[in-house]
CSV table of C-alpha atoms and ligand atoms in Angstrom, one decimal:
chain,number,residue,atom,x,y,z
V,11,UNK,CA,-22.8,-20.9,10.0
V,12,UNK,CA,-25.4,-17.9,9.5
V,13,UNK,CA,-27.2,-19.3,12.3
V,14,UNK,CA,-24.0,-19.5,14.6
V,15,UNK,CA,-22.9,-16.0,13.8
V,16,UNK,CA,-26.3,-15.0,14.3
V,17,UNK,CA,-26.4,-16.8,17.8
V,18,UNK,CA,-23.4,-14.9,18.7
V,19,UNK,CA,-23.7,-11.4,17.4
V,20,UNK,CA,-27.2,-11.7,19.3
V,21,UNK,CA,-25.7,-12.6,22.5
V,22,UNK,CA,-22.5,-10.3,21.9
V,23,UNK,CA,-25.2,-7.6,21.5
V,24,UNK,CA,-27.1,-8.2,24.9
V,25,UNK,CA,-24.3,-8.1,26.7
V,26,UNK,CA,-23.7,-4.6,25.4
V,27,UNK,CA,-26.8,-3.6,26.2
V,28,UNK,CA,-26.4,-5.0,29.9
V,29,UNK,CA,-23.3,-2.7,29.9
V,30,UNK,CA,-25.5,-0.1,29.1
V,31,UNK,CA,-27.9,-0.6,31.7
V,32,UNK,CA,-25.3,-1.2,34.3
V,33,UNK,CA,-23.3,1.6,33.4
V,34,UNK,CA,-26.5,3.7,33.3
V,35,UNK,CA,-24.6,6.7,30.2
V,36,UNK,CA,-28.1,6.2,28.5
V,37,UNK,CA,-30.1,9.3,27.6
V,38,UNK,CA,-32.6,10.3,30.3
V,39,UNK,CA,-30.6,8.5,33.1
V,40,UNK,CA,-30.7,10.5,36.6
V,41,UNK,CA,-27.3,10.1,37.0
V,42,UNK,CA,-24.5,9.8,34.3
V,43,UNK,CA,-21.6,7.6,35.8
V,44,UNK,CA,-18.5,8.5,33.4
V,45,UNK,CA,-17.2,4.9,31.7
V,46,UNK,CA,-13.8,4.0,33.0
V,47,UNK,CA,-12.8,4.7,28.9
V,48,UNK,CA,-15.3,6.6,26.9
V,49,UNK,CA,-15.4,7.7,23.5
V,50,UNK,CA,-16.2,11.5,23.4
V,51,UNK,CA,-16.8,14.2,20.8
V,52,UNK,CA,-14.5,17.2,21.8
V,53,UNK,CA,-15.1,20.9,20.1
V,54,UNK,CA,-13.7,24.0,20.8
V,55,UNK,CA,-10.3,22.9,19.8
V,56,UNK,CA,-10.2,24.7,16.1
V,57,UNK,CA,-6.5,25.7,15.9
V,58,UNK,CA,-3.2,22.6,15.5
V,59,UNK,CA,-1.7,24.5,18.8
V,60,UNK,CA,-5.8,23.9,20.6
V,61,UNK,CA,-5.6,20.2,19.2
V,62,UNK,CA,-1.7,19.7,19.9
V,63,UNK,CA,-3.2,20.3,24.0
V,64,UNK,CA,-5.7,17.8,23.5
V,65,UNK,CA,-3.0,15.1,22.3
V,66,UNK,CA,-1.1,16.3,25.5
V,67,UNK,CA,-3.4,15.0,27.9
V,68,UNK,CA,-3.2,11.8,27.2
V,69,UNK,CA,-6.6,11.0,25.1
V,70,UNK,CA,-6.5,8.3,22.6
V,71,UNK,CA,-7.1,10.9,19.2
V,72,UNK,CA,-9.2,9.0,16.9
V,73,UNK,CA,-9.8,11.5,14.2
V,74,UNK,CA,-10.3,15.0,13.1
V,75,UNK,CA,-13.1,16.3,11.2
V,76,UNK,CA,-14.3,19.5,10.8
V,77,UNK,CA,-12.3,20.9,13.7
V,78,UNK,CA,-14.1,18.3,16.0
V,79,UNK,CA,-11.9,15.6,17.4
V,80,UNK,CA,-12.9,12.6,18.3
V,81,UNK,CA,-11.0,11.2,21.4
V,82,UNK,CA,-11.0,8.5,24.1
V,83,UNK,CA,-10.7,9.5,27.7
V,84,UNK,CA,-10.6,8.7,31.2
V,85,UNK,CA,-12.8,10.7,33.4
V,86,UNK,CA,-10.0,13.0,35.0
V,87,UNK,CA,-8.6,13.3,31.2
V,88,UNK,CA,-12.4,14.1,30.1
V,89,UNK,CA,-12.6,16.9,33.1
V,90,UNK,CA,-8.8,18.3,32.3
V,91,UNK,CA,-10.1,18.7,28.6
V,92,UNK,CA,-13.4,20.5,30.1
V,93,UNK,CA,-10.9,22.8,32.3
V,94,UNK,CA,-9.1,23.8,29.1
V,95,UNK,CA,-12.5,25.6,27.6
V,96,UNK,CA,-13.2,22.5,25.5
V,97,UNK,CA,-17.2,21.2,25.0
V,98,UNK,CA,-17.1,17.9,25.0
V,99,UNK,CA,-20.1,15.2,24.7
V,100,UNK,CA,-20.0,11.8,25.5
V,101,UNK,CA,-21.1,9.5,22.7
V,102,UNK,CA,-20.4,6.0,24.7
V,103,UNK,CA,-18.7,3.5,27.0
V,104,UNK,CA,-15.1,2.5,24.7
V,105,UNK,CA,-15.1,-1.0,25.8
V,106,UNK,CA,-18.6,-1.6,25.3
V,107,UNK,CA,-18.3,0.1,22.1
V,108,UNK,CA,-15.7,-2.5,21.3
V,109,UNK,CA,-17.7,-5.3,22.3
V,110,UNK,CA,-20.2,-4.4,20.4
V,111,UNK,CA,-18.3,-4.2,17.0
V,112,UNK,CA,-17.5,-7.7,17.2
V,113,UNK,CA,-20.1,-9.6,15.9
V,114,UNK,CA,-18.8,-13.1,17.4
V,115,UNK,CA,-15.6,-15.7,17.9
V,116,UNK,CA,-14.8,-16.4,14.4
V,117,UNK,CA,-14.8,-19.9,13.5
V,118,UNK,CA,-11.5,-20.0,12.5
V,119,UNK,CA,-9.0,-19.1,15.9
V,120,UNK,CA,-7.3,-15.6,15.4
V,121,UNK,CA,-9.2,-14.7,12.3
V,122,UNK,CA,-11.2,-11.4,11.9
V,123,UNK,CA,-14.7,-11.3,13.9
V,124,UNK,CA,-17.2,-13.1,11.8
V,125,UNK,CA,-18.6,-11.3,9.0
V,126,UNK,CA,-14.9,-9.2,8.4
V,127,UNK,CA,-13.1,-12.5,7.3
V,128,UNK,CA,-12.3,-10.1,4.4
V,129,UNK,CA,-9.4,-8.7,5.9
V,130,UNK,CA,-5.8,-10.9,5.9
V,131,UNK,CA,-4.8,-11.9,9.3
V,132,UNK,CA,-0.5,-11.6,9.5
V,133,UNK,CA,-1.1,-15.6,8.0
V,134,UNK,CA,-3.2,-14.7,5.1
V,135,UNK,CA,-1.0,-11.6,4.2
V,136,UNK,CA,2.1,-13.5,4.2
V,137,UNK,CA,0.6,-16.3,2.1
V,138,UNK,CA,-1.4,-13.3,-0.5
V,139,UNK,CA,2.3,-11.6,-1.3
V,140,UNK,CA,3.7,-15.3,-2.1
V,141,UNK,CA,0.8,-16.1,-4.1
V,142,UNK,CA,1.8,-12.8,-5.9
V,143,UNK,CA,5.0,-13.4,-6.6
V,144,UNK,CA,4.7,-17.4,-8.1
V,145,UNK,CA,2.0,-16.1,-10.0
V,146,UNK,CA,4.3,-13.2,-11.3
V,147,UNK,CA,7.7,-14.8,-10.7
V,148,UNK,CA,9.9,-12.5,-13.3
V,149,UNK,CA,8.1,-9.4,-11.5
V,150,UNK,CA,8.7,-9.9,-7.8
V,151,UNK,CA,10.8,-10.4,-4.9
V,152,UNK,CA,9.2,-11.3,-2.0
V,153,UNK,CA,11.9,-10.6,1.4
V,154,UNK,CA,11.9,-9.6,4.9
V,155,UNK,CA,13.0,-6.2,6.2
V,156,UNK,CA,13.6,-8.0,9.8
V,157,UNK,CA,11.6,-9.1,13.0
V,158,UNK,CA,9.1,-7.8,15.3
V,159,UNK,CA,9.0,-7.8,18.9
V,160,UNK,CA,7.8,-11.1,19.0
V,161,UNK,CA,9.7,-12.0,16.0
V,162,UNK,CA,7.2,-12.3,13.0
V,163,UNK,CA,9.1,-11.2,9.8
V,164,UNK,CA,8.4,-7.9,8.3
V,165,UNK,CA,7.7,-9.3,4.4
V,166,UNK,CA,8.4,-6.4,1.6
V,167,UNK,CA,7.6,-7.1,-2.1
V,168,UNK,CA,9.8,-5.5,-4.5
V,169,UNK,CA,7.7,-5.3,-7.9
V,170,UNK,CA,9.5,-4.1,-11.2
V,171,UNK,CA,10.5,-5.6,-14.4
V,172,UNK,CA,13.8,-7.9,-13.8
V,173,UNK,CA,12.9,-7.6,-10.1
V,174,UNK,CA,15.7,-9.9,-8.9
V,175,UNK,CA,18.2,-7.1,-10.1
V,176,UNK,CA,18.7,-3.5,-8.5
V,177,UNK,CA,18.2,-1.6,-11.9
V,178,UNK,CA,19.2,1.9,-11.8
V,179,UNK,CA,15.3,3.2,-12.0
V,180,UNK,CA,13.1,5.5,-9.1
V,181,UNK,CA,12.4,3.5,-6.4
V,182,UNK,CA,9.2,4.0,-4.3
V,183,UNK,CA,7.8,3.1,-0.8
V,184,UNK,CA,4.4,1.9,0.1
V,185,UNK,CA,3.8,0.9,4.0
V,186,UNK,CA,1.0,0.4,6.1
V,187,UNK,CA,-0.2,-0.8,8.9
V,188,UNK,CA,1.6,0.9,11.8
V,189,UNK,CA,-0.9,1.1,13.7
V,190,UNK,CA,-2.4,-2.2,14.5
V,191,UNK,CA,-6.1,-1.7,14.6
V,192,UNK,CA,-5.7,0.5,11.1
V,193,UNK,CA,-6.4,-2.9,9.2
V,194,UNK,CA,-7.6,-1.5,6.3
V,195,UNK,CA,-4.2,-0.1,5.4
V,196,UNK,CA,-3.2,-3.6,5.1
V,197,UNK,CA,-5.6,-4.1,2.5
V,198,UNK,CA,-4.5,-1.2,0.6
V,199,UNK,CA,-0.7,-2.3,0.1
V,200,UNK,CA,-2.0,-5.6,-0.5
V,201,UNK,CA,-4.5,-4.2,-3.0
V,202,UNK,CA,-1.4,-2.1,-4.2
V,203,UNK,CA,0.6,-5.6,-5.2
V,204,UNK,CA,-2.3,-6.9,-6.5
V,205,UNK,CA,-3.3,-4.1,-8.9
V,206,UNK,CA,0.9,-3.9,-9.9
V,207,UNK,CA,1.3,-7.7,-10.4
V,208,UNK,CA,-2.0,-8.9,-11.9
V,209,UNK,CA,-2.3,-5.9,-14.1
V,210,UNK,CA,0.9,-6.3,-15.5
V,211,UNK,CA,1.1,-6.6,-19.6
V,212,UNK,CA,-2.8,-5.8,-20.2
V,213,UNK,CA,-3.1,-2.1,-18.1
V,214,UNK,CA,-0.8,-0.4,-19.5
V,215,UNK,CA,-0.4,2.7,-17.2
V,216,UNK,CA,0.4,-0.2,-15.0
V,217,UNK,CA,2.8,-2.0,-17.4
V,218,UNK,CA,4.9,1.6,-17.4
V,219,UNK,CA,5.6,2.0,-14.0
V,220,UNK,CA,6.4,-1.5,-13.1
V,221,UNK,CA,8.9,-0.8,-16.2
V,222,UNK,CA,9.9,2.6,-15.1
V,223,UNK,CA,10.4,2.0,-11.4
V,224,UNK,CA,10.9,-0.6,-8.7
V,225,UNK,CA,7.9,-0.6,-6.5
V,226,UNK,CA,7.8,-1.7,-2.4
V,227,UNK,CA,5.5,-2.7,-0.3
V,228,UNK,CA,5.4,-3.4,3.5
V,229,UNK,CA,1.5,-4.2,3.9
V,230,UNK,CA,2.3,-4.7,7.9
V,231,UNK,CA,4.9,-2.8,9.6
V,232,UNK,CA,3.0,-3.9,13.3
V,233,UNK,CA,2.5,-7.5,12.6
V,234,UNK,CA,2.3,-8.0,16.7
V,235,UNK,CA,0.2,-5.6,16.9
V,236,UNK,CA,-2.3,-6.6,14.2
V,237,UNK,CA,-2.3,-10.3,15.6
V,238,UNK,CA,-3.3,-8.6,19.1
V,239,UNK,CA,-5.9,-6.6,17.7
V,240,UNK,CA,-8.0,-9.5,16.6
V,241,UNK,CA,-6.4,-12.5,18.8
V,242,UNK,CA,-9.7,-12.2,21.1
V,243,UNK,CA,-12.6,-12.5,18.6
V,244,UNK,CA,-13.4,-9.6,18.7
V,245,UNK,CA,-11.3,-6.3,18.4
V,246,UNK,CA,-9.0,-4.8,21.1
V,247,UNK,CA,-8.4,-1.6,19.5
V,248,UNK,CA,-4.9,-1.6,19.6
V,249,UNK,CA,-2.8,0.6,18.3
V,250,UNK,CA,1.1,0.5,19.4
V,251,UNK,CA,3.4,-2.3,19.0
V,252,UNK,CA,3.4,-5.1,21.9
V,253,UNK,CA,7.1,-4.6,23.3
V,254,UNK,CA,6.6,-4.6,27.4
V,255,UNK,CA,7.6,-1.3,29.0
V,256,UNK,CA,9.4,-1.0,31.7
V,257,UNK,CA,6.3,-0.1,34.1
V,258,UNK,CA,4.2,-3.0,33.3
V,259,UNK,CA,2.6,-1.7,30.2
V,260,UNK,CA,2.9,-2.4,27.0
V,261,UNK,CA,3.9,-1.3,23.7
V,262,UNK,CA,5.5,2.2,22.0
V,263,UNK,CA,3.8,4.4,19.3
V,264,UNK,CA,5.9,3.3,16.4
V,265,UNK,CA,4.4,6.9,15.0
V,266,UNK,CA,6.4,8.4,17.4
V,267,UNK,CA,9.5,5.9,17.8
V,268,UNK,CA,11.5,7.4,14.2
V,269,UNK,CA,14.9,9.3,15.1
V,270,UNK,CA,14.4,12.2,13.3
V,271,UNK,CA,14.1,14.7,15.9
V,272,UNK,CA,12.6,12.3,18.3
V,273,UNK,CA,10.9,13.4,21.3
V,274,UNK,CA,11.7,17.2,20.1
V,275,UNK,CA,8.7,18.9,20.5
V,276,UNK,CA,5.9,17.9,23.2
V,277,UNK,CA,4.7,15.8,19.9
V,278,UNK,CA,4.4,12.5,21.9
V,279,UNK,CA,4.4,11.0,25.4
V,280,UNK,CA,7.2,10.3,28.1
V,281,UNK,CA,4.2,7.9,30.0
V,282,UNK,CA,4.8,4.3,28.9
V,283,UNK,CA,1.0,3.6,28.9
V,284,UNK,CA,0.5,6.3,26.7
V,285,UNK,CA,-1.3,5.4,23.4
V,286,UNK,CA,1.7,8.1,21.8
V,287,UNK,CA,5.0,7.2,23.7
V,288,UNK,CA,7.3,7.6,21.9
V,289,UNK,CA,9.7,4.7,23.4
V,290,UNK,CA,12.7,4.8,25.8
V,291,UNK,CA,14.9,6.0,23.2
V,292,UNK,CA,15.0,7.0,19.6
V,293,UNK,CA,14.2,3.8,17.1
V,294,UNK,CA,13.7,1.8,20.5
V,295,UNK,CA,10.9,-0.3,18.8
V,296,UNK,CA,12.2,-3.1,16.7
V,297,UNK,CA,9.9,-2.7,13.7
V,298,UNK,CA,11.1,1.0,13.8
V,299,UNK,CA,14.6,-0.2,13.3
V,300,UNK,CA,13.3,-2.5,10.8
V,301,UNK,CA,11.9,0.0,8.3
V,302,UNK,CA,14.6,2.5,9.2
V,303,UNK,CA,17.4,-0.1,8.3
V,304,UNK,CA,15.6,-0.8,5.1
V,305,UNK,CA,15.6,3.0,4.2
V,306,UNK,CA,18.6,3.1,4.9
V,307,UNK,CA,19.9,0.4,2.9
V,308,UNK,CA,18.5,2.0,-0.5
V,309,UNK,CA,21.2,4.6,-0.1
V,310,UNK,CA,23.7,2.9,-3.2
V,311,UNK,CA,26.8,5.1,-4.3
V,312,UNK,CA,25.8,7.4,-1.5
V,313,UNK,CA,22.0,8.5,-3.4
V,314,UNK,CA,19.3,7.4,-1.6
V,315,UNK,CA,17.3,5.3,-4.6
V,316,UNK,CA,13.7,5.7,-2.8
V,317,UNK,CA,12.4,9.1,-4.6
V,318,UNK,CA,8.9,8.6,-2.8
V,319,UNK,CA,6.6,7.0,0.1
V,320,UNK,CA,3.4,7.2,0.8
V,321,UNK,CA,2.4,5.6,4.4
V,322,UNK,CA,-0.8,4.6,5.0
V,323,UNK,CA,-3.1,5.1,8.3
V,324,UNK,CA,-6.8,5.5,9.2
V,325,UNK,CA,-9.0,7.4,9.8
V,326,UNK,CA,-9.9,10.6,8.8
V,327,UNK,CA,-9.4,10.9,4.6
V,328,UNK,CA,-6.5,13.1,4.8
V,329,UNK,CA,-3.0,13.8,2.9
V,330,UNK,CA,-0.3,15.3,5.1
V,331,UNK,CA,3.4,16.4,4.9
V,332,UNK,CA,6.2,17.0,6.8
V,333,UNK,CA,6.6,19.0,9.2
V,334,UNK,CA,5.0,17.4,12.0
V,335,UNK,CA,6.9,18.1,14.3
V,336,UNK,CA,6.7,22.4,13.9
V,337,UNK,CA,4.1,24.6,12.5
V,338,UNK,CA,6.5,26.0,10.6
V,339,UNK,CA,6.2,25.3,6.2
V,340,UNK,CA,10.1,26.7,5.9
V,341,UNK,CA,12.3,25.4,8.4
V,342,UNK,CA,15.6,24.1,8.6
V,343,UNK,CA,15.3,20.9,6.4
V,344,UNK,CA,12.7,22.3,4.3
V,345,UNK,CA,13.1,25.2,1.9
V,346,UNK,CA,9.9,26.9,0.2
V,347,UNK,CA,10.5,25.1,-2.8
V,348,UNK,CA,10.2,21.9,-1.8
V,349,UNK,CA,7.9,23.0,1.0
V,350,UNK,CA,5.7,23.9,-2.6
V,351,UNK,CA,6.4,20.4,-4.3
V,352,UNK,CA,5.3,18.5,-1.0
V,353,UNK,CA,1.6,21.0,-1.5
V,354,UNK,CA,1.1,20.9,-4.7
V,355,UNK,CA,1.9,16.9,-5.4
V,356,UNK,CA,-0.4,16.0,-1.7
V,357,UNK,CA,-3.4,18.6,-3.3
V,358,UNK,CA,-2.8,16.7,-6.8
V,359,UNK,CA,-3.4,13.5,-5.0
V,360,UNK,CA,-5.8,15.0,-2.7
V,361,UNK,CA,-8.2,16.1,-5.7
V,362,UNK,CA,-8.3,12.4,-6.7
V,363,UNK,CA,-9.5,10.8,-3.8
V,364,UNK,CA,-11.6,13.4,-2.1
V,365,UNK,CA,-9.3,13.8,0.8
V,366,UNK,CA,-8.4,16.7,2.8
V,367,UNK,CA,-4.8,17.6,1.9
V,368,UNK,CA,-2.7,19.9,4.8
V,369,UNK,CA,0.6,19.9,6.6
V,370,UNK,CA,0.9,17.4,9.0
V,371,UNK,CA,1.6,19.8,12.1
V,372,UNK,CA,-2.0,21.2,11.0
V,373,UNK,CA,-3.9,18.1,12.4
V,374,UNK,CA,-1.6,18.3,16.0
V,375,UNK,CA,2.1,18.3,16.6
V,376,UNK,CA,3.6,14.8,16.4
V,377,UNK,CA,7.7,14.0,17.0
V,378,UNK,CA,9.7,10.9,15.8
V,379,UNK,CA,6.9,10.1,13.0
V,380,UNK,CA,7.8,8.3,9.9
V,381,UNK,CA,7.4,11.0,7.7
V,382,UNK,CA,9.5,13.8,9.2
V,383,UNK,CA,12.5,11.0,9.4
V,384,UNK,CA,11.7,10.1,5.6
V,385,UNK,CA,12.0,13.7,4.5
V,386,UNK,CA,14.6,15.2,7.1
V,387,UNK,CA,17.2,12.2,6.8
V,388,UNK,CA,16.4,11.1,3.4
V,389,UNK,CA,14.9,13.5,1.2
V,390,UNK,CA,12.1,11.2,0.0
V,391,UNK,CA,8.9,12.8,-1.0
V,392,UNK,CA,7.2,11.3,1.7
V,393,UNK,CA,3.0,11.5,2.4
V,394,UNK,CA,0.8,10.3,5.2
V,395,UNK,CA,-2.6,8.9,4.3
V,396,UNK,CA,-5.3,8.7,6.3
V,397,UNK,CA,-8.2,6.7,4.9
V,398,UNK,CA,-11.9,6.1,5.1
V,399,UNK,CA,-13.7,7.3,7.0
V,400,UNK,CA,-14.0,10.8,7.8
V,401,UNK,CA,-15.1,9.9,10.8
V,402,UNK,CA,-17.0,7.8,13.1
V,403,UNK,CA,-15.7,6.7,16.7
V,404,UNK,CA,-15.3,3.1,17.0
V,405,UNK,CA,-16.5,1.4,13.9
V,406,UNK,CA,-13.7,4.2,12.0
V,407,UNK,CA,-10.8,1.5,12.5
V,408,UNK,CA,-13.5,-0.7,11.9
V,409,UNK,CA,-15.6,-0.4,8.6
V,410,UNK,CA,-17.2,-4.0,7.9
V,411,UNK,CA,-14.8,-5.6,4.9
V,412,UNK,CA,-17.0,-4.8,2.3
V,413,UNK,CA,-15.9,-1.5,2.5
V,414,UNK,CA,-12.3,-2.9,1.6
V,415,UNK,CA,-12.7,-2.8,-2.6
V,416,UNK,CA,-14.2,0.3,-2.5
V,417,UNK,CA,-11.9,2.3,-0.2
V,418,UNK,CA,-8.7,0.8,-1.7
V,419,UNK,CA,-9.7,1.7,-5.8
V,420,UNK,CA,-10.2,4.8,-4.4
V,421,UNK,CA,-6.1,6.0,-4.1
V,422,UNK,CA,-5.5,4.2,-7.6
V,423,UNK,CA,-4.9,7.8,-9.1
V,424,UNK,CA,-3.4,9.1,-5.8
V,425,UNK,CA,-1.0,6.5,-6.1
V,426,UNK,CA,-0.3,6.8,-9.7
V,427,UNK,CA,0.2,10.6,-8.8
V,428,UNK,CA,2.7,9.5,-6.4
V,429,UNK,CA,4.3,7.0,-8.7
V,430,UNK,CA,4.9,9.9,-11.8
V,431,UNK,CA,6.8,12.3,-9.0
V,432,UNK,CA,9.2,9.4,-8.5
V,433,UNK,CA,12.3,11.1,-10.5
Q,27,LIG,O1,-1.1,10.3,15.1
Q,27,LIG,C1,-0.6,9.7,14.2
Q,27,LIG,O2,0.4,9.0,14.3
Q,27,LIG,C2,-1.3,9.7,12.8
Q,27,LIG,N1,-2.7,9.6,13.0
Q,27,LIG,S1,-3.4,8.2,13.5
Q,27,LIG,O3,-4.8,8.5,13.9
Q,27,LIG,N2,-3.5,7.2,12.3
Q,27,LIG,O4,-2.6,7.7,14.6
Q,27,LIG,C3,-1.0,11.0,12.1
Q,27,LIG,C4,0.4,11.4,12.0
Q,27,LIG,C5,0.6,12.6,11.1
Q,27,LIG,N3,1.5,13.5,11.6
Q,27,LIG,C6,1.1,14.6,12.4
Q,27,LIG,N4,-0.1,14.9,12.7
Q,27,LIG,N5,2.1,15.5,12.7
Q,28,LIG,CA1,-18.6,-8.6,5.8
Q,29,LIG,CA1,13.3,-3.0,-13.0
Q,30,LIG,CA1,17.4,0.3,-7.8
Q,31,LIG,ZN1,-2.3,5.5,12.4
C-alpha cells in the first residue's frame, strides 16, 4: 500500500510540476502568464470596510491574518483588486495547488486522498455518532434535522443525562461543517460527542454538563458538499452546497443563505457562481432550512431552550460575533450589554485556545450568516470559530489528519467556556 501511494503521490506530483512548466508562474520566468484561478497574497486592505471591497469582487477569501488576506482570483479580479490600491503577490496556480495536495486515489472509492483517511467521509460520520450512542445508549439520541439537496440526512446527536426526554435544562448548539472543504470542523463535533459520551461518569467536569445541560451536535450541516469535496481523489475545494442554480452553476453559500437580514448589506453575492451567493431567496438552500427548522423547533412554551452555539469553520483561528452584517457593536438587536457579554465570553474563550477574538463585521461584512440569524431571531449566544490554521493558502482547508487530535483538544476549554454561559 506504501508503495502504491508512493507511486501515485510521485506521479500526482509530476504532473504539478508539468503544470508548472507549462504555465510558466515560476520565479525567473520571462513572462508570467496569470493562472486561469490563482491563489494570491493581497495587502493593503487593513480596515473591515478595505477587506469588505475585496469580498466584493468576487475572490474566493481564504483567510485573514495579520491584515493580509489570502484570496483566489481570476486575472481581471486580480487586476480590479490591483486598481483598488491593493499589493497583491501571486503565490501559485489554484488548481495545480489542488492537485498537488492530493497525494493519490484512495484505495477505498470516495474516501479522503491517501494518507488523510483520518477524516470521516458523510459514511464514516454517520456510522461514528451511531457507534456513540449504542455504546452510550441512556446518554444519546441520535436523529435527523432533515435532507440535503441531494437528500442525505442531516444526523444531530442530542447528549444529556435521560436524553430520550426534553428535560427542562440549557440547551446548547454545536455545528460544523458548512462549508464543505472545512473538514476538520467535522472532526471537531465529532470529537465533541466523543469527549461528552466516552467521558461520561469518570471526567467529571464532563459528567456535570452532560447532567446540567442537553448538548447538540450537527458534525455536517453540507453533507453534499463534503461528499463533492473528496468524490475525485483528490480535493475540489469546495465550499457551497451542490443545489444547481439557475445559470448552470452550482451551489449557494449556506453562510450567506440564513434569513436574518439576508442579502441586507452588500455582505454576499447576487452572481450564482459566486463562491458567497447568497441564494435566490432567503433560506433557499435546503440544509439552511434544515438547521433553521431545528432552531426553531427548540422554542417550547414560547422560550427558545438553546442558550448557546458555537459554529465551527476554518481557517484562520478566530472567535467572532454578531454583527456581521454592520460595523456597528450597538445596533438595533443588540444593546451594549449584551454586545459586552458576546466580548467578554468570545475573549474568555479566545484566551484558551490562542485565537484572535473580534466582531465578526471586523474580518469583512457578511449578510444572511448563521450567526446574525442565531442572535437576531433567537437570542442565542451564538460564536463563529475559525480553526487552525492561521494561515496557509491551500493546504489551510487541508492540514494532513494528523493534525486532527491536536487541533480539536485544543477548544476543550473554549467549549467548556461556552458550555458554563449556557443559563
Ligand atoms: O465567510 C464566511 O462565511 C466565514 N469565513 S470562511 O472562510 N470559513 O468562509 C466567516 C463568517 C463570519 N462572519 C463575518 N465575517 N461577518
Ligand atoms: Ca496522514
Ligand atoms: Ca437531561
Ligand atoms: Ca429541553
Ligand atoms: Zn467556512
Amino acid at each position: 500500500m506504501l508503495t502504491t501511494r508512493r507511486v501515485l503521490g510521485a506521479s500526482a506530483g509530476v504532473t504539478a510540476a508539468v503544470l508548472v512548466l507549462v504555465t510558466g508562474w515560476q520565479a525567473g520566468a520571462a513572462e508570467e502568464p496569470v493562472p486561469d484561478q490563482g491563489l494570491y497574497q493581497v495587502r493593503g486592505a487593513d480596515t473591515a470596510g478595505e477587506r469588505a471591497d475585496v469580498t466584493r469582487t468576487g475572490v474566493d477569501v481564504l483567510g485573514v491574518r495579520d491584515g493580509a488576506m489570502e484570496v483566489v482570483a481570476s486575472p481581471s479580479q486580480a487586476s480590479a483588486l490591483r486598481a483598488q490600491g491593493l499589493s497583491l503577490s501571486l503565490e501559485g496556480d489554484w488548481a495545480a495547488l489542488l492537485d498537488q495536495r492530493g497525494g493519490g486515489v484512495s484505495a477505498r472509492a470516495a474516501d479522503f486522498p491517501a494518507g488523510d483517511e483520518g477524516y470521516h467521509t458523510y459514511d464514516e460520520m454517520v456510522a461514528a455518532l451511531q457507534a456513540a450512542a449504542s455504546a452510550h445508549p441512556d446518554i444519546t439520541a441520535v436523529s435527523s434535522i432533515g435532507s440535503s439537496y441531494e437528500g442525505r440526512d442531516i444526523p444531530v446527536i442530542k447528549i444529556s443525562d435521560n436524553a430520550a426526554t426534553d428535560e427542562d435544562e440549557p440547551e446548547v448548539l454545536f455545528t460544523c461543517n458548512m462549508h464543505a472543504r472545512e473538514h476538520l470542523t467535522t472532526e471537531m463535533c465529532l470529537h465533541i460527542v466523543d469527549r461528552f459520551t466516552s467521558g461520561y461518569g469518570s471526567d467529571a467536569g464532563v459528567t456535570g454538563s452532560v447532567d446540567a445541560k442537553e448538548i447538540w451536535v450537527v458534525p455536517s450541516q453540507n453533507p453534499d458538499g463534503a461528499e463533492f469535496d473528496i468524490a475525485g481523489g483528490e480535493y475540489a475545494g469546495w465550499r457551497k452546497n451542490r443545489q444547481p442554480n439557475d445559470d448552470g452553476s452550482v451551489g449557494t453559500d449556506q453562510n450567506r443563505n440564513f434569513s436574518y437580514n439576508w442579502g441586507c448589506c452588500d455582505g454576499s453575492s447576487t452572481s450564482p457562481s459566486a463562491e458567497d451567493y447568497r441564494g435566490p431567496s432567503a433560506a433557499s438552500a435546503p440544509e439552511v432550512r434544515a438547521v433553521q427548522d431545528f432552531v426553531d423547533s427548540r422554542v417550547v412554551g414560547g422560550a427558545q431552550q438553546i442558550k448557546a452555539h458555537i459554529d465551527f469553520h476554518t481557517f484562520s483561528e478566530l472567535v467572532l460575533w454578531p454583527f456581521g452584517f454592520t460595523y456597528d457593536t450597538v445596533t438595533e438587536g443588540m444593546t451594549q450589554e449584551e454586545y459586552d457579554r458576546f466580548r467578554s465570553v468570545g475573549e474568555e474563550m479566545a484566551a484558551s485556545n490562542g485565537y484572535t477574538p473580534d466582531q465578526s463585521s471586523g474580518l469583512y461584512i457578511t449578510d444572511g450568516d448563521i450567526n446574525d440569524w442565531m442572535w437576531g431571531q433567537h437570542k442565542v449566544l451564538s460564536y463563529c470559530f475559525e480553526m487552525y490554521p492561521s494561515g496557509g493558502g491551500i493546504d489551510g482547508f487541508y492540514p494532513p489528519d494528523e493534525d486532527i487530535v491536536p487541533q480539536t483538544t485544543r477548544n476543550d476549554g473554549a467549549v467548556d467556556t461556552l458550555l458554563s454561559n449556557a443559563t
